Tab-separated table of C-alpha atoms in Angstrom:
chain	number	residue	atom	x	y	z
A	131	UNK	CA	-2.518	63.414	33.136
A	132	UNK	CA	-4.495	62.110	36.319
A	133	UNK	CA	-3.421	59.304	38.541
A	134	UNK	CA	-6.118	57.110	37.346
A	135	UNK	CA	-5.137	57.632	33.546
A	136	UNK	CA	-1.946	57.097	34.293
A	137	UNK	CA	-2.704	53.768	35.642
A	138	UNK	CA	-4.987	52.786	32.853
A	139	UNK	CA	-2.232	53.634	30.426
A	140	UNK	CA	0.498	51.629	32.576
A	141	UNK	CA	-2.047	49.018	32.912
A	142	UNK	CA	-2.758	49.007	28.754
A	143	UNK	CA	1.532	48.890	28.390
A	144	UNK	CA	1.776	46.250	30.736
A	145	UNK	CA	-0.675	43.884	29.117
A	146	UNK	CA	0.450	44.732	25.882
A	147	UNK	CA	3.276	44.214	26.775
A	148	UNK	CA	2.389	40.876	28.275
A	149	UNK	CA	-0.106	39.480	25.361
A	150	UNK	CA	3.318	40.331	23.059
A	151	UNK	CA	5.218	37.960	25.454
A	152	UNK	CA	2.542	35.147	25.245
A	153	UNK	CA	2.518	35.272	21.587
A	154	UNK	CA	6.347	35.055	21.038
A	155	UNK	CA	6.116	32.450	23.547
A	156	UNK	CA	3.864	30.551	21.835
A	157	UNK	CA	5.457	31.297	18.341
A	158	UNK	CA	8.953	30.090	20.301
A	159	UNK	CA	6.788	27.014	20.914
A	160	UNK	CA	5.722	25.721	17.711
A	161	UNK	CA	8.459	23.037	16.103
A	162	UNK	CA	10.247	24.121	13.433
A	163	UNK	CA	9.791	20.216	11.624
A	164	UNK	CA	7.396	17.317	12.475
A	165	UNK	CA	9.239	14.097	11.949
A	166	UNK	CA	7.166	10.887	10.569
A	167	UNK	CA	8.572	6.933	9.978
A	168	UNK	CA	8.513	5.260	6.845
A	169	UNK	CA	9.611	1.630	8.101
A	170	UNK	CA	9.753	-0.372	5.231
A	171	UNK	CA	12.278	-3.223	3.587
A	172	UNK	CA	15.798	-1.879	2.421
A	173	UNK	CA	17.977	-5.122	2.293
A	174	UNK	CA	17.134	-8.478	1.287
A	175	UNK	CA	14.472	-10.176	-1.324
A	176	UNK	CA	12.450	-7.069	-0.718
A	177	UNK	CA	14.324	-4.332	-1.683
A	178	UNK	CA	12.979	-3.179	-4.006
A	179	UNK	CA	9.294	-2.628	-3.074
A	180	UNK	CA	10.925	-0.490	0.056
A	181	UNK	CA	13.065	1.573	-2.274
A	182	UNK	CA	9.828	2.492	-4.033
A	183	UNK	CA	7.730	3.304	-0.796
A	184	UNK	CA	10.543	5.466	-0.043
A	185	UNK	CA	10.082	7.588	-3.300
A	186	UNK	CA	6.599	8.112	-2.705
A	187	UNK	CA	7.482	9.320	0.995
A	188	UNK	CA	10.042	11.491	-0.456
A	189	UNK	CA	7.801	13.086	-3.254
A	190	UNK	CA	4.966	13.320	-0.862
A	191	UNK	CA	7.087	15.517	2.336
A	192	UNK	CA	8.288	17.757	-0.484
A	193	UNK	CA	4.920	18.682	-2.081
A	194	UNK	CA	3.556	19.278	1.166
A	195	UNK	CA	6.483	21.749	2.604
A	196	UNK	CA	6.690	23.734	-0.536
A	197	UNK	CA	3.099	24.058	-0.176
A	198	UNK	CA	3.616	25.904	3.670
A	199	UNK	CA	3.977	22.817	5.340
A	200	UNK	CA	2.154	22.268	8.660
A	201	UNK	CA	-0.588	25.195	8.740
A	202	UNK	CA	-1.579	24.843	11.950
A	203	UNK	CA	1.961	24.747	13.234
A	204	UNK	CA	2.902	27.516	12.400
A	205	UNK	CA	4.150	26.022	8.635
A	206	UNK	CA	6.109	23.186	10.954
A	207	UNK	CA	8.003	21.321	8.019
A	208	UNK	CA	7.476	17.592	7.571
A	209	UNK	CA	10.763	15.366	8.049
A	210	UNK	CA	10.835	12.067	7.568
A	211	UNK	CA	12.456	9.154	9.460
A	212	UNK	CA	13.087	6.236	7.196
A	213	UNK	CA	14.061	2.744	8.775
A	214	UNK	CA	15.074	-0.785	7.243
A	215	UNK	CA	12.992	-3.334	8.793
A	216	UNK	CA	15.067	-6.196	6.641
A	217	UNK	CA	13.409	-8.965	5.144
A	218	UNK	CA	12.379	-11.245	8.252
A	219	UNK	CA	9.435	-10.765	10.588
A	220	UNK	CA	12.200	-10.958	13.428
A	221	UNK	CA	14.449	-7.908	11.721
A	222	UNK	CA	11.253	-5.923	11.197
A	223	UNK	CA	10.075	-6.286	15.057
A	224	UNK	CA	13.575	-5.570	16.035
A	225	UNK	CA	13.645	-2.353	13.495
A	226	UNK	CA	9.989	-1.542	14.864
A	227	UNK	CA	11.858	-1.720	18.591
A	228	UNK	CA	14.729	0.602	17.750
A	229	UNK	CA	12.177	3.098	16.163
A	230	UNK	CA	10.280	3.814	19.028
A	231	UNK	CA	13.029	3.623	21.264
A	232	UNK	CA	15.366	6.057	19.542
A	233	UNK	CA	13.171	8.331	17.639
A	234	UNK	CA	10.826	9.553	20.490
A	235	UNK	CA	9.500	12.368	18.556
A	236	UNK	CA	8.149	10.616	15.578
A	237	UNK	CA	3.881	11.431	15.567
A	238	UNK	CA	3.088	8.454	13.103
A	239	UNK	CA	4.530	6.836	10.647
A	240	UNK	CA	3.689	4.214	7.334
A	241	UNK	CA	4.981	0.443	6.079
A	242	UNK	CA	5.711	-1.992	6.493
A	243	UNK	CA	5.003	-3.656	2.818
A	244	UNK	CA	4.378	-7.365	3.289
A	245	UNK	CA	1.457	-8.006	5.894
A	246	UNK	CA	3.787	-10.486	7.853
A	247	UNK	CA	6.168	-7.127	8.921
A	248	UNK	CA	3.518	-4.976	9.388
A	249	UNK	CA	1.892	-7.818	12.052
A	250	UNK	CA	5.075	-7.995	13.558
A	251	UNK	CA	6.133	-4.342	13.444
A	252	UNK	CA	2.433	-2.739	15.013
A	253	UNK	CA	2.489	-5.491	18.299
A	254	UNK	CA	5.240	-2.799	18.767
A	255	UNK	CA	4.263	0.334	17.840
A	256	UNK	CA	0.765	-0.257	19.147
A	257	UNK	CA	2.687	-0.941	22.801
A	258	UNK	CA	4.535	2.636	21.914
A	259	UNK	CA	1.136	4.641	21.179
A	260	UNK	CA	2.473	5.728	17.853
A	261	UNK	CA	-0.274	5.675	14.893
A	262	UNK	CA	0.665	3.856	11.758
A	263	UNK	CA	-0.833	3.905	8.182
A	264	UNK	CA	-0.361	0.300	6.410
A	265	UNK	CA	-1.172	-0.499	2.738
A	266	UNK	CA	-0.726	-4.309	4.061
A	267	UNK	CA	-3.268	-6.632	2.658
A	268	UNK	CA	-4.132	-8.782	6.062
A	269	UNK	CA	-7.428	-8.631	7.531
A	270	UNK	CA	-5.146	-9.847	10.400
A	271	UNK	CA	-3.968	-6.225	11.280
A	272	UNK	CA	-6.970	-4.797	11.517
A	273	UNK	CA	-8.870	-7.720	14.002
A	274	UNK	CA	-6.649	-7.449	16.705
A	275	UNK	CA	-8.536	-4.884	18.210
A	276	UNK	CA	-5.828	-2.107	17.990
A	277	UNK	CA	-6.153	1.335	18.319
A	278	UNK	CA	-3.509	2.561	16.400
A	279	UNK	CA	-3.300	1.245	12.949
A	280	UNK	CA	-4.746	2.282	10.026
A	281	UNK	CA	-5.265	0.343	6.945
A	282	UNK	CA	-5.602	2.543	3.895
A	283	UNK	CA	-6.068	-0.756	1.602
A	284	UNK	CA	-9.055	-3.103	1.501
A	285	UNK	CA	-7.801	-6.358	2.895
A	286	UNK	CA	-7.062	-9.298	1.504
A	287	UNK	CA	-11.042	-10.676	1.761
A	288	UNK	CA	-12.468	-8.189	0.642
A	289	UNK	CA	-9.949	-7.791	-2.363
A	290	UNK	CA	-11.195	-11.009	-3.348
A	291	UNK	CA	-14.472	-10.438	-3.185
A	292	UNK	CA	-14.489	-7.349	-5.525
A	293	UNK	CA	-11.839	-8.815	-7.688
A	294	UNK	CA	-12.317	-11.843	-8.854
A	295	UNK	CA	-16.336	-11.317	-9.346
A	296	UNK	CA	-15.203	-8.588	-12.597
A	297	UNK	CA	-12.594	-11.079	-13.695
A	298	UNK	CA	-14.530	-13.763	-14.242
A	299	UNK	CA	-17.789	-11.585	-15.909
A	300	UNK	CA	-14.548	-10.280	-17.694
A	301	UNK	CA	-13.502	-13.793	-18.665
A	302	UNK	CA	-17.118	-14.372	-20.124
A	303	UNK	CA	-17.970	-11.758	-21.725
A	304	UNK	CA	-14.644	-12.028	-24.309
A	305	UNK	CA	-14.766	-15.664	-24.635
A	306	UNK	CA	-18.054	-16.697	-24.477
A	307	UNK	CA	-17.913	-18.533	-21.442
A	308	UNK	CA	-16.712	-18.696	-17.853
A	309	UNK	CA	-13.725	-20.652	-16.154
A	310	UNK	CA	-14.786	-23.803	-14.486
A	311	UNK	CA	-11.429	-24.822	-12.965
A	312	UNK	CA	-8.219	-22.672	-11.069
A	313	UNK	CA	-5.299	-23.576	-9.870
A	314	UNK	CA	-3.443	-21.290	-7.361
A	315	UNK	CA	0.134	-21.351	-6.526
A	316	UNK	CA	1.277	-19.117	-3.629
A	317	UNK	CA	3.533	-18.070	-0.985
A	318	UNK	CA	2.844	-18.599	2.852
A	319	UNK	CA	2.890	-14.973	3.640
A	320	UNK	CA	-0.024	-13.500	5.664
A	321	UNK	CA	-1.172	-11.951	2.624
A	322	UNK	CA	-1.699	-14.537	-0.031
A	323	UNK	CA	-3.049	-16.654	3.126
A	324	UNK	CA	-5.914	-14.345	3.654
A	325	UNK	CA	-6.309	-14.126	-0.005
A	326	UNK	CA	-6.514	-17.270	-0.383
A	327	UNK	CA	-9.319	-17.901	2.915
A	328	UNK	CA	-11.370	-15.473	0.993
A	329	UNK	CA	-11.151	-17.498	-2.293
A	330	UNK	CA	-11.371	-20.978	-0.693
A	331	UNK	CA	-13.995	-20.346	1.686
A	332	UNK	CA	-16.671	-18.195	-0.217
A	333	UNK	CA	-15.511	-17.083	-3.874
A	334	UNK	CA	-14.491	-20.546	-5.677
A	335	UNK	CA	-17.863	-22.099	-4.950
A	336	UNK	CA	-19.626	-18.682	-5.819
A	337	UNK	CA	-18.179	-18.112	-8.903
A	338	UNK	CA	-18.435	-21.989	-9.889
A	339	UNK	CA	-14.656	-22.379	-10.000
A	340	UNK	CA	-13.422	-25.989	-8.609
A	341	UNK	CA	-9.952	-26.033	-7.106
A	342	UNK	CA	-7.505	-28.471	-9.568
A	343	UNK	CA	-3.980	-27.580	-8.446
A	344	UNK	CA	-3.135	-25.388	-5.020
A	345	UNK	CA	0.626	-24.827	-3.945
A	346	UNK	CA	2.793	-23.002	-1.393
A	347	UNK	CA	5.632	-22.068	-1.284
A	348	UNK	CA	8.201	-20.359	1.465
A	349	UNK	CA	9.668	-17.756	0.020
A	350	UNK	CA	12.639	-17.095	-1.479
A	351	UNK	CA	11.509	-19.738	-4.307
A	352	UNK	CA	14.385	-21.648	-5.038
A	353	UNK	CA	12.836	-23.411	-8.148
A	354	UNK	CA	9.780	-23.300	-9.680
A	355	UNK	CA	9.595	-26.248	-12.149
A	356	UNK	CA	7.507	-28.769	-9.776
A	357	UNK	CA	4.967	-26.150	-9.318
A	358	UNK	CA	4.106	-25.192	-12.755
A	359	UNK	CA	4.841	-28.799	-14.363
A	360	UNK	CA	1.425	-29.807	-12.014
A	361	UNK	CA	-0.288	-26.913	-13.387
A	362	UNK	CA	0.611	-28.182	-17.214
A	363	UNK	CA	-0.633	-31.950	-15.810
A	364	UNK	CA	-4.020	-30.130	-14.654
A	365	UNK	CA	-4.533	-27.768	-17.601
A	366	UNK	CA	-6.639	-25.416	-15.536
A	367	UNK	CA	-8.989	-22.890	-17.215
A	368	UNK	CA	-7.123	-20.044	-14.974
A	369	UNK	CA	-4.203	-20.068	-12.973
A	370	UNK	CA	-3.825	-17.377	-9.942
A	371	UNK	CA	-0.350	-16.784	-9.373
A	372	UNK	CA	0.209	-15.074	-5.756
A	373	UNK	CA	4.386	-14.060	-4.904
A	374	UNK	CA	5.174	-11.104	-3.088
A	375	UNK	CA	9.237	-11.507	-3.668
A	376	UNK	CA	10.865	-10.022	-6.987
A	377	UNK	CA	12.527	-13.244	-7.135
A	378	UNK	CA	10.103	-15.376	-6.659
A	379	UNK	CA	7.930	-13.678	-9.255
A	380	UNK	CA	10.567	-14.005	-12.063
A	381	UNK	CA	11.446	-17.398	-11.201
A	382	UNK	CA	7.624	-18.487	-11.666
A	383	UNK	CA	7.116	-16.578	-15.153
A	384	UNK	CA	10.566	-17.588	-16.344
A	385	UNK	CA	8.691	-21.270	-16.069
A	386	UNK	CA	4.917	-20.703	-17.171
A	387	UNK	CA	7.215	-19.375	-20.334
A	388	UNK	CA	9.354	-22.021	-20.168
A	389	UNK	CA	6.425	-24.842	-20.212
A	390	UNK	CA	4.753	-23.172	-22.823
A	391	UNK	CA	1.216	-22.191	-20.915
A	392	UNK	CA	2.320	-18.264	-21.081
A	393	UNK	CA	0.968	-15.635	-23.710
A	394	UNK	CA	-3.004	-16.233	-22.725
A	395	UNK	CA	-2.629	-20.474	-22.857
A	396	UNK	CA	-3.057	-20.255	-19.571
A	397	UNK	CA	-4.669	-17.247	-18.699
A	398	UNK	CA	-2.588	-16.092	-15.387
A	399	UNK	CA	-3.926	-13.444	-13.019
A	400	UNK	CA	-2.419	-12.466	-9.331
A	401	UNK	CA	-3.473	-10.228	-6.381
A	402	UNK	CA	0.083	-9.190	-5.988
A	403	UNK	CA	1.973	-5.747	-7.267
A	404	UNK	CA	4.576	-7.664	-7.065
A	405	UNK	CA	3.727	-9.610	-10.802
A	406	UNK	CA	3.428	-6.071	-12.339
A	407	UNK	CA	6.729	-4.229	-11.258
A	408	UNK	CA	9.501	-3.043	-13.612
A	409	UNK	CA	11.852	-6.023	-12.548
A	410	UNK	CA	9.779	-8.444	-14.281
A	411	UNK	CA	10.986	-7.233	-17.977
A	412	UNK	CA	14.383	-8.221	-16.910
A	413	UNK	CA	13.739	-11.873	-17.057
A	414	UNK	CA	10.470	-12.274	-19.424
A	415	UNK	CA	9.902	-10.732	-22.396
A	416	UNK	CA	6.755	-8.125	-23.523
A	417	UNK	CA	4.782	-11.055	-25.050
A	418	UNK	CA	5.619	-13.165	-22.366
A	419	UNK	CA	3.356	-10.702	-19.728
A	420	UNK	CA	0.834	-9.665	-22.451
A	421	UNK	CA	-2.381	-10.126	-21.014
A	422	UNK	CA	-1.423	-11.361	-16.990
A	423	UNK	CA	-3.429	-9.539	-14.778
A	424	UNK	CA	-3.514	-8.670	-11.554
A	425	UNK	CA	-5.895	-7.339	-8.427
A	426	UNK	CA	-4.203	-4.974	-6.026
A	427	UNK	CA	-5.356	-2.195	-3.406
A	428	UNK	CA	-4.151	0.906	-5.593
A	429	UNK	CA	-1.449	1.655	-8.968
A	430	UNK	CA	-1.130	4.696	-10.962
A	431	UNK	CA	-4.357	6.118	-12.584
A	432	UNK	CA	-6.093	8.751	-14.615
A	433	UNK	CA	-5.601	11.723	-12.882
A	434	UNK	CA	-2.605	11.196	-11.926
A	435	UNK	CA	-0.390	12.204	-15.075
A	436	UNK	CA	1.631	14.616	-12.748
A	437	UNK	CA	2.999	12.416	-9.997
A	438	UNK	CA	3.184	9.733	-12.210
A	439	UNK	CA	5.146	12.077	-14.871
A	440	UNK	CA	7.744	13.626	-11.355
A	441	UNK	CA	8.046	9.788	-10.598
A	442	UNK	CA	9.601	9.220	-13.810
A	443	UNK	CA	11.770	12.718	-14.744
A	444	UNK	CA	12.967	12.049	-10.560
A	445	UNK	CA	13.522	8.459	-10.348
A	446	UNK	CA	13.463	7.270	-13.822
A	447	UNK	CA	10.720	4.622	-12.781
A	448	UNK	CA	9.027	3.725	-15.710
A	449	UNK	CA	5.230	3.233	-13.879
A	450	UNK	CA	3.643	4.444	-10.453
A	451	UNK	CA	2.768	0.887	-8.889
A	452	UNK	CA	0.635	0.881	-5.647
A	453	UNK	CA	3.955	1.449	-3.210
A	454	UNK	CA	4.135	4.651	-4.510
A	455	UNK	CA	0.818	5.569	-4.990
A	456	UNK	CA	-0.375	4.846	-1.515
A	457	UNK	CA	2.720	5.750	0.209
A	458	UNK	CA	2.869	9.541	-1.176
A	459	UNK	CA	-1.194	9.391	-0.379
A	460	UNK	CA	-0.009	8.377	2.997
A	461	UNK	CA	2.121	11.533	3.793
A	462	UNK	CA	-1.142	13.645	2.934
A	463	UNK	CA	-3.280	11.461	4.985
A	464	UNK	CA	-0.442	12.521	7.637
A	465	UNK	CA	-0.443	16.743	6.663
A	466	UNK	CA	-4.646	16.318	7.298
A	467	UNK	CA	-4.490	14.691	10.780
A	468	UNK	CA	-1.920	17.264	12.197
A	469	UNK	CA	-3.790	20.113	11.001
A	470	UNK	CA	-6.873	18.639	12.536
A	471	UNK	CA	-4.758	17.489	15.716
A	472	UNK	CA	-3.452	20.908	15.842
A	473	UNK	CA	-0.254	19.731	17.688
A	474	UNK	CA	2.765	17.423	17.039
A	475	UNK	CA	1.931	14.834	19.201
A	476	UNK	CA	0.951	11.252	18.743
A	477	UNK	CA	-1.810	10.677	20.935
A	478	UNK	CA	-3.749	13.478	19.045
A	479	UNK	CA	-2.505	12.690	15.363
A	480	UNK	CA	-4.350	9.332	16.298
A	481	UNK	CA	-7.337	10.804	17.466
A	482	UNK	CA	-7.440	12.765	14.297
A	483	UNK	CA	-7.162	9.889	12.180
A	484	UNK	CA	-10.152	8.011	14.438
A	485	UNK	CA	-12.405	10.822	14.023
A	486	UNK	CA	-11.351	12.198	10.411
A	487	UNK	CA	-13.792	12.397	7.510
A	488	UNK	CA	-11.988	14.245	4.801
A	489	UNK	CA	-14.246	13.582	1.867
A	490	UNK	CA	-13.775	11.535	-1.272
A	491	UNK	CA	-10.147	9.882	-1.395
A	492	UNK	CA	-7.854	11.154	-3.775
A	493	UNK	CA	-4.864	8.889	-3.314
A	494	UNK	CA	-6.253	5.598	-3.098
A	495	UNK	CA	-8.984	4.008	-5.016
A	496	UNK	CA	-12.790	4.344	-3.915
A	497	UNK	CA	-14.433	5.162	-0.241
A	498	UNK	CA	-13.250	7.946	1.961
A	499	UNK	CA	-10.471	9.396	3.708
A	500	UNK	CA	-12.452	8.040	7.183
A	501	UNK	CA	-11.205	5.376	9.181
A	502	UNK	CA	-13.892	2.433	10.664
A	503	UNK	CA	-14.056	1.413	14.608
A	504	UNK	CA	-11.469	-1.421	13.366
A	505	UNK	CA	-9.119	1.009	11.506
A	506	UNK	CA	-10.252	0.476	8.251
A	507	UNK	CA	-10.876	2.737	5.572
A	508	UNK	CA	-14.683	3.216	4.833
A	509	UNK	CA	-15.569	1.929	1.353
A	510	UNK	CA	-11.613	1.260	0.317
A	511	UNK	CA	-11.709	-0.533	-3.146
A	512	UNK	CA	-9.372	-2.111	-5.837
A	513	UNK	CA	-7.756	-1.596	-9.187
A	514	UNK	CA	-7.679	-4.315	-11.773
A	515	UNK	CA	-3.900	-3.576	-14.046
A	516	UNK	CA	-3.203	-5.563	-16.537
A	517	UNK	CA	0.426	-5.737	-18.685
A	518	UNK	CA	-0.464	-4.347	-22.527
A	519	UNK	CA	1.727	-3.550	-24.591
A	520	UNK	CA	4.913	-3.797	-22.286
A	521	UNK	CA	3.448	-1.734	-19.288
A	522	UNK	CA	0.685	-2.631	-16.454
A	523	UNK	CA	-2.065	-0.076	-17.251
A	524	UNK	CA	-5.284	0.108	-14.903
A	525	UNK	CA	-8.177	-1.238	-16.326
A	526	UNK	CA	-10.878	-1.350	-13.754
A	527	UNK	CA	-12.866	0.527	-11.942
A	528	UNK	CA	-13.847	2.335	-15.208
A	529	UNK	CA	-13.353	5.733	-13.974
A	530	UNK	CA	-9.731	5.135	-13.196
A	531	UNK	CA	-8.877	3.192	-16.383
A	532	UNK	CA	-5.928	3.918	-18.546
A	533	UNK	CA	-7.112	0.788	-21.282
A	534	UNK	CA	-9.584	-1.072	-21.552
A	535	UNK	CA	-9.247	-4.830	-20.313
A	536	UNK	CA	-9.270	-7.998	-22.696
A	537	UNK	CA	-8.945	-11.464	-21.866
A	538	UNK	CA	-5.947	-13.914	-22.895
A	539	UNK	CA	-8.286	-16.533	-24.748
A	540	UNK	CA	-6.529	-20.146	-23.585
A	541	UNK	CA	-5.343	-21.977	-26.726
């Protein structure tokens, strides 16, 4: 062997040798799990909504690690963080505050249910740099001019102005004619108050609806028998019924019941999940709910027979509402912008999510899995459910539709 193949071949050994080093290195490099929030309600009046949000979370980080996890991370596993941000906008801000202090690692994370914690919660992650997905209603979270939120739901306004357009061509086409007067009873979360802008501003006078009875409560609803007494004075041709407590909810039905304007007399319709969960049975019966409807951002659909079938064998929840829907979608919405960001780091999972265009959304109803300059999700729309039979199917948009709708005709 001659000197100068002899240095070729120590040459070719050394930066094998070397590229080996650079890939183990690299390989040593990648995390072995990529931790994500879920900061959502855990104690207090709304419990129960966060206990749900947390079984979609769950559901969603296993399907996605048995699946290889993190591709471009070397099949990094998923972990998630899950934090109670209580049932005040001051306990959720303080939650928000010992997230992002003590969990440094997180990339993004989802919440915060009601649109009042979610305000509060994103003035602090937004400070922090961390992305967050939000199935909040508000039109509030996404006008701030943030850069880090994401709002997989149509808000509140628009809601409205898909919703209540079908209802009332609904309305008319079963009973022959349309509603000519509303009442609206409410709660004074951010929400219902954008819902009820929307309605009050634009719809009411374009749909020829005139306002009888409007009132508002502060939740939790302690009694409900002056509200619904002045809806029984007014008689209204539809009542829109608008809590976003469990409580509050029951309390209100227990009374439209109770005064004899339930079972279609009234008919009742809400843009809350909150009138459609599993807790209402508890206090009303079947007949009592036959018929309410209500217009919400997403629920369990046609073509989704095997989550919704996991969701019940797992948790024994008899129906996927929107909490779990969204929030599972949510974890896949967070798989898609690491493997575009290519890295576990926030700054880039929130780039992803700014620039991603992932097609037709699976997980949430109508539009794409793209995000506007304001954070919203291009074309998001809304499901119509409606309680038949003892369970709140989804009967609009057509292609999602478990049942087809009727209308309670008033008596």
């Amino acid at each position: 062997m001659n000197k100068t193949t002899r240095g070729l071949t120590r040459r070719t050994v050394l930066s094998g040798a070397a590229a080996v080093g650079l890939s183990r290195l690299a390989h040593a490099r990648q995390p072995a799990e990529v931790k994500v929030g879920l900061i959502v309600p855990l104690s207090g009046i709304y419990t129960r909504p966060g206990q749900v949000m947390k079984m979609g979370a769950e559901m969603g980080i296993d399907h996605i690690n048995k699946q290889g996890g993190i591709k471009a991370l070397g099949g990094a596993k998923m972990k998630l963080v899950v934090i109670d941000c209580g049932d005040t906008t001051e306990k959720a801000k303080n939650a928000a505050q010992r997230m992002v202090a003590q969990e440094t690692d997180l990339v993004a994370a989802t919440g915060a249910y009601l649109s009042s914690f979610t305000l509060a919660v994103t003035e602090v992650t937004e400070r922090a740099e961390l992305p967050v997905l939000t199935l909040s209603y508000s039109d509030l979270l996404t006008e701030r001019g943030f850069k880090y939120i994401f709002q997989t739901a149509a808000p509140a306004s628009r809601q409205s102005e898909l919703g209540l357009p079908t209802l009332m061509k609904l309305a008319e086409s079963a009973s022959g004619k349309r509603p000519k007067t509303v009442a609206m009873l409410m709660d004074n979360t951010a929400t219902s108050i954008a819902t009820a802008k929307a309605l009050k501003e634009k719809l009411f006078a374009q749909e020829g609806l005139q306002l009888v009875v409007e009132e508002i409560w502060t939740p939790p609803l302690s009694d409900a028998t002056p509200l619904i007494q002045k809806v029984r004075s007014a008689r209204p041709d539809l009542l829109l019924f608008m809590p976003n407590a469990v409580s509050d909810a029951k309390l209100g039905l227990e009374k439209i019941n109770e005064f004899g304007l339930g079972q279609g007399k009234i008919p009742t319709v809400s843009f809350s999940i909150t009138i459609a969960e599993p807790d209402m049975l508890q206090s009303v019966s079947t007949e009592a709910v036959q018929g309410i409807m209500t217009i919400v951002a997403n629920w369990g659909s046609k073509g989704q027979e095997e989550l919704i079938s996991e969701l019940k064998s797992r948790y024994k929840e008899p129906w996927a509402t929107q909490n779990v829907v969204s929030t599972y979608g949510d974890m896949w919405l967070m798989r898609d912008a690491l493997e575009k960001a290519g890295k576990a780091d926030r700054q880039a999972v929130a780039q992803a999510f700014r620039t991603m265009d992932a097609g037709p959304s699976k997980y949430y109803p109508g539009g794409q899995l793209k995000f506007d300059e304001k954070g919203r999700r291009v074309g998001a729309g809304v499901v119509i459910v409606q309680w038949q039979n003892g369970v709140p199917v989804t009967v609009y948009p057509p292609e999602l539709a478990q049942a087809a709708p009727f209308w309670p005709k008033k008596s």
